[in-house]
Amino acid sequence: MSPTNPSQVRKTPRQRRSAETVEAILTAAAHILEKEGFEAATTNRVAVEAGVSIGSLYQYFPNKESLVRALNDRHTKEILDLLRKRFGELQEAPLKNSVRAIVQTMVEVHRVNPALHRVLVNVVPGIGGLAETRVVEDAAAALLTQFLKARRAELRPLNFELSAFMLVHAVEALTHAVVLERPELLKGEAFVDEASRMILGYLRTSALDHPET
Amino acid sequence: MSPTNPSQVRKTPRQRRSAETVEAILTAAAHILEKEGFEAATTNRVAVEAGVSIGSLYQYFPNKESLVRALNDRHTKEILDLLRKRFGELQEAPLKNSVRAIVQTMVEVHRVNPALHRVLVNVVPGIGGLAETRVVEDAAAALLTQFLKARRAELRPLNFELSAFMLVHAVEALTHAVVLERPELLKGEAFVDEASRMILGYLRTSALDHPET
DNA sequence: AAAGAATGTGAGCTTTTATTCACATCTTCC
DNA sequence: GGAAGATGTGAATAAAAGCTCACATTCTTT
């Protein structure tokens, strides 16, 4: 398997029509996962929804799990690309604005397809995708570590890796939760304000460490 | 169905031996879920592991999902009981200590059986347990809201419900992640320090809101 | 145009899983 | 001790799902 083939695609499509077949399968799978969850996404069902025969599905994906992992790979790649792009643009903005922009980006990312995102996050680690999940988290943490190091003058003394770990998990969970459970907070600035405050408080507050109370 | 029977147990056990059967089934299910995940926990497999016939399983649980939900109910009840107890003891400790104690409690809770916890959290919403999951989150948020209101003099002006929502999700995600991915941070105080700092920074920092930078 | 490669098809095989049911065995209680 | 209810059994059923394979169609290349 080639390095651009991390999810065990059986055959690499060589003609346009086969690329379209693969695309149709992935789209159909996404659709079913999103609307009806993992259990409903049987291989036969996906093939029908994709307007493709079950045999074609198995030509490109050796099993159901690899199909879902392929979808996850694509999904997380999109997220990481967007994050990398945003972090790149953030070099010289004031800290507060940068933080808001990052939060805003996380919200965008989660709003694209919240239901699918939820299913993937919950299911992928259990079907052999734990490693890939870790890779994504680590990549996000690395981006953030870079960011924090570049901004060290504006921050309290940090253990950068540890802080990046904390923030990646906290912000991911918060955006995930707000999108799924309190979408009304996204109408205005309420959520972005609040999350930014949490992050900035964490990154800058050192005077408050020691005093008891 | 009695009020203490929220997970559709078919029959309420009346003799000790049947209570033991139910117990054996739940224990076996927990064991398999923990070690091998949701897919591996077939009803027949659970029955074998429990040393009980498959018929007995169906006497008490109408289907596989209800079994897993019952396990989740028990698990989340334990968590909530512990949290309620701790919040009760925290009335007059200094804020900083209280926050540390809460974080410490969340860590304890997650350390009891991290693998099972992960599976339940990921799987339960997808098998008809979304409502129960929300109930637990809401209960935790309510406890925290109470706590924050009682401490309002020591905090910046807060939207209590919103802050409780933010903190419940952030702290849950952080303890979940640290237990599963960075357990070494639990050897010393590193994680509790860091999480407490995040929380206190969020709850007390108001001077840092407006200045640009 | 023709052959070989790539792609597509779907009936049906196999395995797995949930679930039932007719019957056996225990417990309670008179 | 014995009847009635509670509990336990596991072979068997039925449905569902994953997956294969022999064959058909389309594309590329010369």
mmCIF file with all atom_site columns, N, CA and C (backbone and C1' of nucleotides) in Angstrom, chain B residues 24-25 28-29 32-33 37-59 61-68, chain C residues 16-20, chain D residues 10-12:
data_model
loop_
_atom_site.group_PDB
_atom_site.id
_atom_site.type_symbol
_atom_site.label_atom_id
_atom_site.label_alt_id
_atom_site.label_comp_id
_atom_site.label_asym_id
_atom_site.label_entity_id
_atom_site.label_seq_id
_atom_site.pdbx_PDB_ins_code
_atom_site.Cartn_x
_atom_site.Cartn_y
_atom_site.Cartn_z
_atom_site.occupancy
_atom_site.B_iso_or_equiv
_atom_site.pdbx_formal_charge
_atom_site.auth_seq_id
_atom_site.auth_comp_id
_atom_site.auth_asym_id
_atom_site.auth_atom_id
_atom_site.pdbx_PDB_model_num
ATOM 1   N N     . ALA B 1 24 ? -23.991 -11.035 38.153 1.00 0.00 ? 24 ALA B N     1
ATOM 2   C CA    . ALA B 1 24 ? -22.984 -11.734 37.340 1.00 0.00 ? 24 ALA B CA    1
ATOM 3   C C     . ALA B 1 24 ? -23.040 -11.268 35.889 1.00 0.00 ? 24 ALA B C     1
ATOM 4   N N     . ILE B 1 25 ? -24.233 -11.054 35.395 1.00 0.00 ? 25 ILE B N     1
ATOM 5   C CA    . ILE B 1 25 ? -24.392 -10.595 34.013 1.00 0.00 ? 25 ILE B CA    1
ATOM 6   C C     . ILE B 1 25 ? -23.782 -9.206  33.835 1.00 0.00 ? 25 ILE B C     1
ATOM 7   N N     . ALA B 1 28 ? -19.977 -9.396  34.043 1.00 0.00 ? 28 ALA B N     1
ATOM 8   C CA    . ALA B 1 28 ? -19.391 -9.976  32.839 1.00 0.00 ? 28 ALA B CA    1
ATOM 9   C C     . ALA B 1 28 ? -19.433 -8.985  31.683 1.00 0.00 ? 28 ALA B C     1
ATOM 10  N N     . ALA B 1 29 ? -20.559 -8.306  31.554 1.00 0.00 ? 29 ALA B N     1
ATOM 11  C CA    . ALA B 1 29 ? -20.690 -7.321  30.476 1.00 0.00 ? 29 ALA B CA    1
ATOM 12  C C     . ALA B 1 29 ? -19.640 -6.223  30.634 1.00 0.00 ? 29 ALA B C     1
ATOM 13  N N     . ILE B 1 32 ? -16.191 -7.539  29.561 1.00 0.00 ? 32 ILE B N     1
ATOM 14  C CA    . ILE B 1 32 ? -15.986 -7.660  28.116 1.00 0.00 ? 32 ILE B CA    1
ATOM 15  C C     . ILE B 1 32 ? -15.902 -6.284  27.457 1.00 0.00 ? 32 ILE B C     1
ATOM 16  N N     . LEU B 1 33 ? -16.798 -5.397  27.832 1.00 0.00 ? 33 LEU B N     1
ATOM 17  C CA    . LEU B 1 33 ? -16.761 -4.049  27.274 1.00 0.00 ? 33 LEU B CA    1
ATOM 18  C C     . LEU B 1 33 ? -15.410 -3.403  27.516 1.00 0.00 ? 33 LEU B C     1
ATOM 19  N N     . GLY B 1 37 ? -14.330 -4.126  24.052 1.00 0.00 ? 37 GLY B N     1
ATOM 20  C CA    . GLY B 1 37 ? -15.201 -3.168  23.377 1.00 0.00 ? 37 GLY B CA    1
ATOM 21  C C     . GLY B 1 37 ? -16.616 -3.658  23.121 1.00 0.00 ? 37 GLY B C     1
ATOM 22  N N     . PHE B 1 38 ? -17.400 -2.769  22.570 1.00 0.00 ? 38 PHE B N     1
ATOM 23  C CA    . PHE B 1 38 ? -18.830 -2.987  22.409 1.00 0.00 ? 38 PHE B CA    1
ATOM 24  C C     . PHE B 1 38 ? -19.177 -4.145  21.471 1.00 0.00 ? 38 PHE B C     1
ATOM 25  N N     . GLU B 1 39 ? -18.494 -4.222  20.366 1.00 0.00 ? 39 GLU B N     1
ATOM 26  C CA    . GLU B 1 39 ? -18.799 -5.256  19.372 1.00 0.00 ? 39 GLU B CA    1
ATOM 27  C C     . GLU B 1 39 ? -18.642 -6.657  19.957 1.00 0.00 ? 39 GLU B C     1
ATOM 28  N N     . ALA B 1 40 ? -17.614 -6.806  20.794 1.00 0.00 ? 40 ALA B N     1
ATOM 29  C CA    . ALA B 1 40 ? -17.324 -8.132  21.355 1.00 0.00 ? 40 ALA B CA    1
ATOM 30  C C     . ALA B 1 40 ? -18.357 -8.565  22.389 1.00 0.00 ? 40 ALA B C     1
ATOM 31  N N     . ALA B 1 41 ? -19.073 -7.614  22.920 1.00 0.00 ? 41 ALA B N     1
ATOM 32  C CA    . ALA B 1 41 ? -20.009 -7.934  23.998 1.00 0.00 ? 41 ALA B CA    1
ATOM 33  C C     . ALA B 1 41 ? -21.340 -8.442  23.454 1.00 0.00 ? 41 ALA B C     1
ATOM 34  N N     . THR B 1 42 ? -21.329 -9.591  22.805 1.00 0.00 ? 42 THR B N     1
ATOM 35  C CA    . THR B 1 42 ? -22.574 -10.183 22.322 1.00 0.00 ? 42 THR B CA    1
ATOM 36  C C     . THR B 1 42 ? -23.307 -10.793 23.514 1.00 0.00 ? 42 THR B C     1
ATOM 37  N N     . THR B 1 43 ? -24.601 -10.941 23.344 1.00 0.00 ? 43 THR B N     1
ATOM 38  C CA    . THR B 1 43 ? -25.380 -11.449 24.478 1.00 0.00 ? 43 THR B CA    1
ATOM 39  C C     . THR B 1 43 ? -24.943 -12.863 24.865 1.00 0.00 ? 43 THR B C     1
ATOM 40  N N     . ASN B 1 44 ? -24.701 -13.701 23.880 1.00 0.00 ? 44 ASN B N     1
ATOM 41  C CA    . ASN B 1 44 ? -24.259 -15.068 24.186 1.00 0.00 ? 44 ASN B CA    1
ATOM 42  C C     . ASN B 1 44 ? -22.921 -15.063 24.920 1.00 0.00 ? 44 ASN B C     1
ATOM 43  N N     . ARG B 1 45 ? -22.038 -14.245 24.445 1.00 0.00 ? 45 ARG B N     1
ATOM 44  C CA    . ARG B 1 45 ? -20.723 -14.123 25.066 1.00 0.00 ? 45 ARG B CA    1
ATOM 45  C C     . ARG B 1 45 ? -20.838 -13.660 26.522 1.00 0.00 ? 45 ARG B C     1
ATOM 46  N N     . VAL B 1 46 ? -21.660 -12.660 26.743 1.00 0.00 ? 46 VAL B N     1
ATOM 47  C CA    . VAL B 1 46 ? -21.852 -12.156 28.104 1.00 0.00 ? 46 VAL B CA    1
ATOM 48  C C     . VAL B 1 46 ? -22.389 -13.266 28.997 1.00 0.00 ? 46 VAL B C     1
ATOM 49  N N     . ALA B 1 47 ? -23.362 -14.003 28.479 1.00 0.00 ? 47 ALA B N     1
ATOM 50  C CA    . ALA B 1 47 ? -23.958 -15.074 29.280 1.00 0.00 ? 47 ALA B CA    1
ATOM 51  C C     . ALA B 1 47 ? -22.906 -16.115 29.661 1.00 0.00 ? 47 ALA B C     1
ATOM 52  N N     . VAL B 1 48 ? -22.100 -16.537 28.705 1.00 0.00 ? 48 VAL B N     1
ATOM 53  C CA    . VAL B 1 48 ? -21.041 -17.515 28.968 1.00 0.00 ? 48 VAL B CA    1
ATOM 54  C C     . VAL B 1 48 ? -20.092 -16.983 30.044 1.00 0.00 ? 48 VAL B C     1
ATOM 55  N N     . GLU B 1 49 ? -19.617 -15.784 29.827 1.00 0.00 ? 49 GLU B N     1
ATOM 56  C CA    . GLU B 1 49 ? -18.669 -15.164 30.765 1.00 0.00 ? 49 GLU B CA    1
ATOM 57  C C     . GLU B 1 49 ? -19.276 -15.059 32.175 1.00 0.00 ? 49 GLU B C     1
ATOM 58  N N     . ALA B 1 50 ? -20.580 -14.858 32.212 1.00 0.00 ? 50 ALA B N     1
ATOM 59  C CA    . ALA B 1 50 ? -21.243 -14.715 33.507 1.00 0.00 ? 50 ALA B CA    1
ATOM 60  C C     . ALA B 1 50 ? -21.534 -16.079 34.132 1.00 0.00 ? 50 ALA B C     1
ATOM 61  N N     . GLY B 1 51 ? -21.318 -17.146 33.376 1.00 0.00 ? 51 GLY B N     1
ATOM 62  C CA    . GLY B 1 51 ? -21.630 -18.483 33.877 1.00 0.00 ? 51 GLY B CA    1
ATOM 63  C C     . GLY B 1 51 ? -23.126 -18.678 34.048 1.00 0.00 ? 51 GLY B C     1
ATOM 64  N N     . VAL B 1 52 ? -23.862 -18.178 33.097 1.00 0.00 ? 52 VAL B N     1
ATOM 65  C CA    . VAL B 1 52 ? -25.320 -18.122 33.192 1.00 0.00 ? 52 VAL B CA    1
ATOM 66  C C     . VAL B 1 52 ? -25.855 -18.457 31.798 1.00 0.00 ? 52 VAL B C     1
ATOM 67  N N     . SER B 1 53 ? -27.040 -18.991 31.710 1.00 0.00 ? 53 SER B N     1
ATOM 68  C CA    . SER B 1 53 ? -27.533 -19.315 30.380 1.00 0.00 ? 53 SER B CA    1
ATOM 69  C C     . SER B 1 53 ? -28.087 -18.063 29.695 1.00 0.00 ? 53 SER B C     1
ATOM 70  N N     . ILE B 1 54 ? -28.053 -18.132 28.377 1.00 0.00 ? 54 ILE B N     1
ATOM 71  C CA    . ILE B 1 54 ? -28.530 -16.991 27.595 1.00 0.00 ? 54 ILE B CA    1
ATOM 72  C C     . ILE B 1 54 ? -29.982 -16.661 27.931 1.00 0.00 ? 54 ILE B C     1
ATOM 73  N N     . GLY B 1 55 ? -30.745 -17.688 28.236 1.00 0.00 ? 55 GLY B N     1
ATOM 74  C CA    . GLY B 1 55 ? -32.144 -17.477 28.615 1.00 0.00 ? 55 GLY B CA    1
ATOM 75  C C     . GLY B 1 55 ? -32.282 -16.606 29.857 1.00 0.00 ? 55 GLY B C     1
ATOM 76  N N     . SER B 1 56 ? -31.394 -16.814 30.784 1.00 0.00 ? 56 SER B N     1
ATOM 77  C CA    . SER B 1 56 ? -31.447 -16.008 32.003 1.00 0.00 ? 56 SER B CA    1
ATOM 78  C C     . SER B 1 56 ? -31.191 -14.540 31.711 1.00 0.00 ? 56 SER B C     1
ATOM 79  N N     . LEU B 1 57 ? -30.247 -14.319 30.826 1.00 0.00 ? 57 LEU B N     1
ATOM 80  C CA    . LEU B 1 57 ? -29.957 -12.932 30.455 1.00 0.00 ? 57 LEU B CA    1
ATOM 81  C C     . LEU B 1 57 ? -31.212 -12.242 29.939 1.00 0.00 ? 57 LEU B C     1
ATOM 82  N N     . TYR B 1 58 ? -31.916 -12.930 29.043 1.00 0.00 ? 58 TYR B N     1
ATOM 83  C CA    . TYR B 1 58 ? -33.107 -12.324 28.452 1.00 0.00 ? 58 TYR B CA    1
ATOM 84  C C     . TYR B 1 58 ? -34.282 -12.252 29.423 1.00 0.00 ? 58 TYR B C     1
ATOM 85  N N     . GLN B 1 59 ? -34.144 -12.955 30.533 1.00 0.00 ? 59 GLN B N     1
ATOM 86  C CA    . GLN B 1 59 ? -35.174 -12.838 31.553 1.00 0.00 ? 59 GLN B CA    1
ATOM 87  C C     . GLN B 1 59 ? -35.114 -11.464 32.227 1.00 0.00 ? 59 GLN B C     1
ATOM 88  N N     . PHE B 1 61 ? -33.001 -8.709  30.888 1.00 0.00 ? 61 PHE B N     1
ATOM 89  C CA    . PHE B 1 61 ? -32.744 -7.609  29.961 1.00 0.00 ? 61 PHE B CA    1
ATOM 90  C C     . PHE B 1 61 ? -33.369 -7.922  28.615 1.00 0.00 ? 61 PHE B C     1
ATOM 91  N N     . PRO B 1 62 ? -34.254 -7.048  28.139 1.00 0.00 ? 62 PRO B N     1
ATOM 92  C CA    . PRO B 1 62 ? -34.990 -7.342  26.911 1.00 0.00 ? 62 PRO B CA    1
ATOM 93  C C     . PRO B 1 62 ? -34.098 -7.373  25.679 1.00 0.00 ? 62 PRO B C     1
ATOM 94  N N     . ASN B 1 63 ? -32.932 -6.749  25.760 1.00 0.00 ? 63 ASN B N     1
ATOM 95  C CA    . ASN B 1 63 ? -32.029 -6.783  24.611 1.00 0.00 ? 63 ASN B CA    1
ATOM 96  C C     . ASN B 1 63 ? -30.649 -6.287  25.043 1.00 0.00 ? 63 ASN B C     1
ATOM 97  N N     . LYS B 1 64 ? -29.749 -6.363  24.129 1.00 0.00 ? 64 LYS B N     1
ATOM 98  C CA    . LYS B 1 64 ? -28.370 -6.016  24.407 1.00 0.00 ? 64 LYS B CA    1
ATOM 99  C C     . LYS B 1 64 ? -28.222 -4.552  24.853 1.00 0.00 ? 64 LYS B C     1
ATOM 100 N N     . GLU B 1 65 ? -28.930 -3.674  24.184 1.00 0.00 ? 65 GLU B N     1
ATOM 101 C CA    . GLU B 1 65 ? -28.810 -2.258  24.494 1.00 0.00 ? 65 GLU B CA    1
ATOM 102 C C     . GLU B 1 65 ? -29.230 -1.963  25.932 1.00 0.00 ? 65 GLU B C     1
ATOM 103 N N     . SER B 1 66 ? -30.309 -2.596  26.347 1.00 0.00 ? 66 SER B N     1
ATOM 104 C CA    . SER B 1 66 ? -30.793 -2.307  27.697 1.00 0.00 ? 66 SER B CA    1
ATOM 105 C C     . SER B 1 66 ? -29.775 -2.766  28.739 1.00 0.00 ? 66 SER B C     1
ATOM 106 N N     . LEU B 1 67 ? -29.058 -3.814  28.413 1.00 0.00 ? 67 LEU B N     1
ATOM 107 C CA    . LEU B 1 67 ? -28.015 -4.301  29.313 1.00 0.00 ? 67 LEU B CA    1
ATOM 108 C C     . LEU B 1 67 ? -26.910 -3.258  29.457 1.00 0.00 ? 67 LEU B C     1
ATOM 109 N N     . VAL B 1 68 ? -26.474 -2.744  28.342 1.00 0.00 ? 68 VAL B N     1
ATOM 110 C CA    . VAL B 1 68 ? -25.405 -1.738  28.385 1.00 0.00 ? 68 VAL B CA    1
ATOM 111 C C     . VAL B 1 68 ? -25.901 -0.468  29.060 1.00 0.00 ? 68 VAL B C     1
ATOM 112 P P     . DT  C 2 16 ? -18.047 -16.758 12.680 1.00 0.00 ? 16 DT  C P     1
ATOM 113 O "O5'" . DT  C 2 16 ? -19.012 -15.615 13.218 1.00 0.00 ? 16 DT  C "O5'" 1
ATOM 114 C "C5'" . DT  C 2 16 ? -19.176 -14.433 12.438 1.00 0.00 ? 16 DT  C "C5'" 1
ATOM 115 C "C4'" . DT  C 2 16 ? -20.375 -13.662 12.938 1.00 0.00 ? 16 DT  C "C4'" 1
ATOM 116 C "C3'" . DT  C 2 16 ? -20.582 -13.756 14.463 1.00 0.00 ? 16 DT  C "C3'" 1
ATOM 117 O "O3'" . DT  C 2 16 ? -20.702 -12.434 14.918 1.00 0.00 ? 16 DT  C "O3'" 1
ATOM 118 C "C1'" . DT  C 2 16 ? -22.599 -14.187 13.317 1.00 0.00 ? 16 DT  C "C1'" 1
ATOM 119 P P     . DT  C 2 17 ? -20.622 -12.120 16.457 1.00 0.00 ? 17 DT  C P     1
ATOM 120 O "O5'" . DT  C 2 17 ? -22.115 -11.719 16.827 1.00 0.00 ? 17 DT  C "O5'" 1
ATOM 121 C "C5'" . DT  C 2 17 ? -22.882 -10.949 15.915 1.00 0.00 ? 17 DT  C "C5'" 1
ATOM 122 C "C4'" . DT  C 2 17 ? -24.339 -10.959 16.342 1.00 0.00 ? 17 DT  C "C4'" 1
ATOM 123 C "C3'" . DT  C 2 17 ? -24.568 -11.196 17.831 1.00 0.00 ? 17 DT  C "C3'" 1
ATOM 124 O "O3'" . DT  C 2 17 ? -25.043 -9.972  18.384 1.00 0.00 ? 17 DT  C "O3'" 1
ATOM 125 C "C1'" . DT  C 2 17 ? -26.051 -12.520 16.476 1.00 0.00 ? 17 DT  C "C1'" 1
ATOM 126 P P     . DA  C 2 18 ? -25.594 -9.858  19.841 1.00 0.00 ? 18 DA  C P     1
ATOM 127 O "O5'" . DA  C 2 18 ? -27.143 -10.007 19.589 1.00 0.00 ? 18 DA  C "O5'" 1
ATOM 128 C "C5'" . DA  C 2 18 ? -27.779 -9.147  18.660 1.00 0.00 ? 18 DA  C "C5'" 1
ATOM 129 C "C4'" . DA  C 2 18 ? -29.230 -9.559  18.490 1.00 0.00 ? 18 DA  C "C4'" 1
ATOM 130 C "C3'" . DA  C 2 18 ? -30.041 -9.536  19.788 1.00 0.00 ? 18 DA  C "C3'" 1
ATOM 131 O "O3'" . DA  C 2 18 ? -31.295 -8.930  19.510 1.00 0.00 ? 18 DA  C "O3'" 1
ATOM 132 C "C1'" . DA  C 2 18 ? -30.123 -11.698 18.802 1.00 0.00 ? 18 DA  C "C1'" 1
ATOM 133 P P     . DT  C 2 19 ? -32.238 -8.585  20.715 1.00 0.00 ? 19 DT  C P     1
ATOM 134 O "O5'" . DT  C 2 19 ? -33.090 -9.928  20.843 1.00 0.00 ? 19 DT  C "O5'" 1
ATOM 135 C "C5'" . DT  C 2 19 ? -33.812 -10.358 19.689 1.00 0.00 ? 19 DT  C "C5'" 1
ATOM 136 C "C4'" . DT  C 2 19 ? -34.400 -11.723 19.938 1.00 0.00 ? 19 DT  C "C4'" 1
ATOM 137 C "C3'" . DT  C 2 19 ? -35.087 -11.900 21.295 1.00 0.00 ? 19 DT  C "C3'" 1
ATOM 138 O "O3'" . DT  C 2 19 ? -36.480 -12.037 21.054 1.00 0.00 ? 19 DT  C "O3'" 1
ATOM 139 C "C1'" . DT  C 2 19 ? -33.829 -13.812 20.662 1.00 0.00 ? 19 DT  C "C1'" 1
ATOM 140 P P     . DT  C 2 20 ? -37.507 -12.277 22.222 1.00 0.00 ? 20 DT  C P     1
ATOM 141 O "O5'" . DT  C 2 20 ? -37.912 -13.802 21.971 1.00 0.00 ? 20 DT  C "O5'" 1
ATOM 142 C "C5'" . DT  C 2 20 ? -38.076 -14.229 20.635 1.00 0.00 ? 20 DT  C "C5'" 1
ATOM 143 C "C4'" . DT  C 2 20 ? -38.346 -15.722 20.627 1.00 0.00 ? 20 DT  C "C4'" 1
ATOM 144 C "C3'" . DT  C 2 20 ? -39.373 -16.205 21.669 1.00 0.00 ? 20 DT  C "C3'" 1
ATOM 145 O "O3'" . DT  C 2 20 ? -40.264 -17.081 20.986 1.00 0.00 ? 20 DT  C "O3'" 1
ATOM 146 C "C1'" . DT  C 2 20 ? -37.387 -17.450 21.869 1.00 0.00 ? 20 DT  C "C1'" 1
ATOM 147 P P     . DG  D 3 10 ? -27.064 -25.333 30.219 1.00 0.00 ? 10 DG  D P     1
ATOM 148 O "O5'" . DG  D 3 10 ? -27.447 -25.456 28.679 1.00 0.00 ? 10 DG  D "O5'" 1
ATOM 149 C "C5'" . DG  D 3 10 ? -28.366 -26.465 28.281 1.00 0.00 ? 10 DG  D "C5'" 1
ATOM 150 C "C4'" . DG  D 3 10 ? -28.813 -26.188 26.860 1.00 0.00 ? 10 DG  D "C4'" 1
ATOM 151 C "C3'" . DG  D 3 10 ? -27.734 -25.564 25.958 1.00 0.00 ? 10 DG  D "C3'" 1
ATOM 152 O "O3'" . DG  D 3 10 ? -27.960 -26.034 24.629 1.00 0.00 ? 10 DG  D "O3'" 1
ATOM 153 C "C1'" . DG  D 3 10 ? -29.561 -24.151 26.019 1.00 0.00 ? 10 DG  D "C1'" 1
ATOM 154 P P     . DA  D 3 11 ? -26.950 -27.039 23.968 1.00 0.00 ? 11 DA  D P     1
ATOM 155 O "O5'" . DA  D 3 11 ? -27.869 -27.711 22.861 1.00 0.00 ? 11 DA  D "O5'" 1
ATOM 156 C "C5'" . DA  D 3 11 ? -28.969 -28.519 23.261 1.00 0.00 ? 11 DA  D "C5'" 1
ATOM 157 C "C4'" . DA  D 3 11 ? -30.171 -28.260 22.362 1.00 0.00 ? 11 DA  D "C4'" 1
ATOM 158 C "C3'" . DA  D 3 11 ? -29.829 -28.202 20.877 1.00 0.00 ? 11 DA  D "C3'" 1
ATOM 159 O "O3'" . DA  D 3 11 ? -30.907 -28.818 20.160 1.00 0.00 ? 11 DA  D "O3'" 1
ATOM 160 C "C1'" . DA  D 3 11 ? -30.778 -26.127 21.549 1.00 0.00 ? 11 DA  D "C1'" 1
ATOM 161 P P     . DA  D 3 12 ? -30.975 -28.829 18.579 1.00 0.00 ? 12 DA  D P     1
ATOM 162 O "O5'" . DA  D 3 12 ? -31.880 -27.563 18.242 1.00 0.00 ? 12 DA  D "O5'" 1
ATOM 163 C "C5'" . DA  D 3 12 ? -33.172 -27.447 18.832 1.00 0.00 ? 12 DA  D "C5'" 1
ATOM 164 C "C4'" . DA  D 3 12 ? -33.829 -26.220 18.243 1.00 0.00 ? 12 DA  D "C4'" 1
ATOM 165 C "C3'" . DA  D 3 12 ? -33.557 -26.040 16.747 1.00 0.00 ? 12 DA  D "C3'" 1
ATOM 166 O "O3'" . DA  D 3 12 ? -34.770 -25.687 16.113 1.00 0.00 ? 12 DA  D "O3'" 1
ATOM 167 C "C1'" . DA  D 3 12 ? -32.924 -24.086 17.922 1.00 0.00 ? 12 DA  D "C1'" 1
#
